[in-house]
Amino acid sequence: MYTDSSGKRLDLFCQVIDNFGDAGVCWRLARQLAGEYGFRVRLWIDKPEVLQKICPEILPDRVEQKVSGVSVMLWPEAFPFFLPDDIPDVVIEGFGARLPESYVRRMAERLHAPVWINLEYLSAESWVGESHLMASPQSWIPLTKYFYFPGFAGNTGGLIREAGLFDERDAWQTDSSGIARFLPTEMADGAKRPLLVSLFCYPDAPVFSLFDLFGQCGHEIVCLVPEGVATDVLVSFMQRPAQAGTQFRKGTLTVRILPMVPQADYDRLLWSCDLNFVRGEDSFVRAQWAARPFVWHIYPQEDDAHRVKLDAFLDCYLAGLPAAHAETVRHFWYAWNGVGEMCCDDENGEKFLEILPSLKQYGRDWAKKLALHADLASGLVRFINTLR
Ligand code: TRH
């Protein structure tokens, strides 16, 4: 813990654009700021029902509730009337969430204006370091907003990483009984241990081709898919509804549909698998902390803007791998993201599976390297303290 901010009040605003990442990132950060730094955190969220999917304690119809030390507030369309004293010391808008105008006016009326931060999206592009902590004086009101950019380099805001995360992960990964929970019972004993894969992707991922590869690869693979992921492809592959509990076998591949699990269990799932397919932002980061080989399905953007982001990350992630392995990984990630084709007779897929053991060791080194930088919450708290 960098510093104790006990008693300081903080509002974090989360607008759910789509999927789970906006809620997932804001929820993780809110808990950490409350639990590790002692902030009195209010998380304003416009769709608590989305948060409930990854945190079942949330009651979506509550206007206010306290969960894991965080006051979770429904962010209504007609925002409540606030007095300047109701405004906290720190205001964070998640991913450019547009704050209610009346609220911003009250911010400006406080004797000491709150620290106002826009938590940005994650990218490995080099401009991120230059824009991190940039001040944006507002032309319409005497307030300044600061951009806080997560990132992979030392000159960025870092990545969310809770205290003790690596110890918890290591304890889990050395205890096979937890991992066995994710395996079909007949495969749970060590001798028959299959390759365990988790699959979280957007609907356009070439899942069919991946399953063909897995089904013909010569060793047992169990692929765990959270319910709701790639449903159409799964239904046509399995010829049955893709509900939690469904299991299907083809060649060497067993597909198991899991229910969506709470965030902490999702980490355990990633820690347990030999290969994780992840997407968006938060699961992408958690896969790196899992220190296991992973494949990222990047959130698609207009005009292929995501291609630049994908390359920026690959360039830094692959820099420490032997050239041939780096090429195999890049090719596989490209195909998964629709750049080039993925097909089961493409030998790159087999090569990728062959190099998994060395990617596993590389994943540990990569996680250690990233953890040399300050984590996002500690950097944020340090910055807040420089302004107050
Ligand atoms: O769901 P995502 O695709 O989310 C986002 C949004 O699309 C967002 O608009 C976009 O800007 C952002 O990606 C880049 O993927 P992400 O970010 O990985 O979020 C998923 C969250 O759900 C993450 O916190 C992990 C959590 N989760 C669980 O808790 N349990 C589960 O079973 C699964 C599959 C995920």
Short mmCIF file of N, CA and C and ligand atoms in Angstrom, two decimals, residues 17-22 24 28 54 121 200 202 226 260-263 266 279-283 299, ligand 1:
data_model
loop_
_atom_site.label_atom_id
_atom_site.label_comp_id
_atom_site.label_asym_id
_atom_site.label_seq_id
_atom_site.Cartn_x
_atom_site.Cartn_y
_atom_site.Cartn_z
N ILE A 17 -21.13 0.82 -21.74
CA ILE A 17 -21.33 0.99 -23.18
C ILE A 17 -21.83 -0.33 -23.77
N ASP A 18 -21.10 -1.38 -23.51
CA ASP A 18 -21.55 -2.71 -23.91
C ASP A 18 -20.75 -3.76 -23.14
N ASN A 19 -21.18 -4.97 -23.20
CA ASN A 19 -20.47 -6.10 -22.57
C ASN A 19 -20.19 -5.86 -21.09
N PHE A 20 -19.05 -6.40 -20.60
CA PHE A 20 -18.80 -6.38 -19.16
C PHE A 20 -17.58 -5.56 -18.74
N GLY A 21 -16.80 -5.11 -19.72
CA GLY A 21 -15.51 -4.52 -19.39
C GLY A 21 -15.59 -3.20 -18.64
N ASP A 22 -16.55 -2.33 -19.01
CA ASP A 22 -16.66 -1.04 -18.32
C ASP A 22 -16.95 -1.29 -16.84
N GLY A 24 -16.56 -4.14 -15.27
CA GLY A 24 -15.51 -4.97 -14.69
C GLY A 24 -14.31 -4.17 -14.20
N ARG A 28 -13.45 -3.38 -10.16
CA ARG A 28 -12.15 -3.83 -9.63
C ARG A 28 -11.42 -2.66 -8.98
N ILE A 54 -21.18 -10.30 -12.89
CA ILE A 54 -19.83 -10.67 -12.46
C ILE A 54 -19.66 -10.47 -10.95
N TYR A 121 -8.97 4.25 -21.72
CA TYR A 121 -8.83 2.86 -22.17
C TYR A 121 -7.36 2.46 -22.20
N PHE A 200 -12.97 -16.93 -24.13
CA PHE A 200 -13.82 -15.74 -23.95
C PHE A 200 -13.48 -14.83 -25.13
N TYR A 202 -15.29 -12.40 -28.79
CA TYR A 202 -16.45 -11.77 -29.42
C TYR A 202 -17.04 -12.74 -30.44
N PRO A 226 -17.58 -19.78 -21.09
CA PRO A 226 -18.65 -19.21 -20.27
C PRO A 226 -19.93 -19.06 -21.09
N MET A 260 -21.39 -18.07 -16.17
CA MET A 260 -20.47 -16.96 -15.90
C MET A 260 -20.17 -16.96 -14.42
N VAL A 261 -18.94 -16.72 -14.05
CA VAL A 261 -18.55 -16.81 -12.64
C VAL A 261 -18.22 -15.41 -12.11
N PRO A 262 -18.23 -15.21 -10.78
CA PRO A 262 -17.80 -13.93 -10.23
C PRO A 262 -16.35 -13.63 -10.60
N GLN A 263 -16.00 -12.35 -10.57
CA GLN A 263 -14.67 -11.92 -11.03
C GLN A 263 -13.52 -12.72 -10.39
N TYR A 266 -13.23 -16.00 -11.91
CA TYR A 266 -12.73 -15.92 -13.29
C TYR A 266 -11.19 -15.90 -13.27
N ARG A 279 -10.50 -11.27 -24.08
CA ARG A 279 -10.95 -10.23 -25.01
C ARG A 279 -10.94 -8.88 -24.28
N GLY A 280 -11.33 -7.82 -25.02
CA GLY A 280 -11.60 -6.53 -24.38
C GLY A 280 -10.41 -5.96 -23.64
N GLU A 281 -10.61 -5.66 -22.38
CA GLU A 281 -9.56 -4.99 -21.61
C GLU A 281 -9.25 -5.72 -20.30
N ASP A 282 -10.27 -5.98 -19.51
CA ASP A 282 -9.98 -6.51 -18.18
C ASP A 282 -9.52 -7.97 -18.23
N SER A 283 -10.22 -8.82 -18.99
CA SER A 283 -9.80 -10.22 -19.05
C SER A 283 -8.42 -10.33 -19.71
N TYR A 299 -11.13 -5.74 -28.97
CA TYR A 299 -12.43 -5.11 -29.22
C TYR A 299 -12.37 -4.39 -30.57
O1 TRH B 1 -16.79 -7.86 -21.82
P1 TRH B 1 -15.69 -7.18 -22.56
O2 TRH B 1 -15.70 -7.36 -24.01
O3 TRH B 1 -15.73 -5.68 -22.20
C1 TRH B 1 -15.30 -4.51 -22.80
C2 TRH B 1 -16.44 -3.76 -23.37
O4 TRH B 1 -16.77 -4.28 -24.63
C3 TRH B 1 -16.07 -2.32 -23.44
O5 TRH B 1 -17.08 -1.54 -24.03
C4 TRH B 1 -14.79 -2.17 -24.16
O6 TRH B 1 -14.45 -0.86 -24.18
C5 TRH B 1 -13.74 -2.97 -23.44
O7 TRH B 1 -14.12 -4.34 -23.40
C6 TRH B 1 -12.39 -2.83 -24.07
O8 TRH B 1 -14.26 -7.72 -22.02
P2 TRH B 1 -13.43 -7.45 -20.69
O9 TRH B 1 -12.87 -6.07 -20.71
O10 TRH B 1 -12.49 -8.54 -20.59
O11 TRH B 1 -14.46 -7.55 -19.51
C7 TRH B 1 -15.02 -8.76 -19.07
C8 TRH B 1 -15.23 -8.71 -17.58
O12 TRH B 1 -16.04 -9.79 -17.16
C9 TRH B 1 -13.93 -8.82 -16.79
O13 TRH B 1 -13.99 -8.01 -15.64
C10 TRH B 1 -13.91 -10.28 -16.36
C11 TRH B 1 -15.36 -10.53 -16.15
N1 TRH B 1 -15.82 -11.93 -16.19
C12 TRH B 1 -16.24 -12.53 -15.02
O14 TRH B 1 -16.17 -11.93 -13.95
N2 TRH B 1 -16.71 -13.81 -15.09
C13 TRH B 1 -16.76 -14.52 -16.24
O15 TRH B 1 -17.22 -15.69 -16.23
C14 TRH B 1 -16.28 -13.88 -17.44
C15 TRH B 1 -16.29 -14.65 -18.74
C16 TRH B 1 -15.83 -12.59 -17.38
#
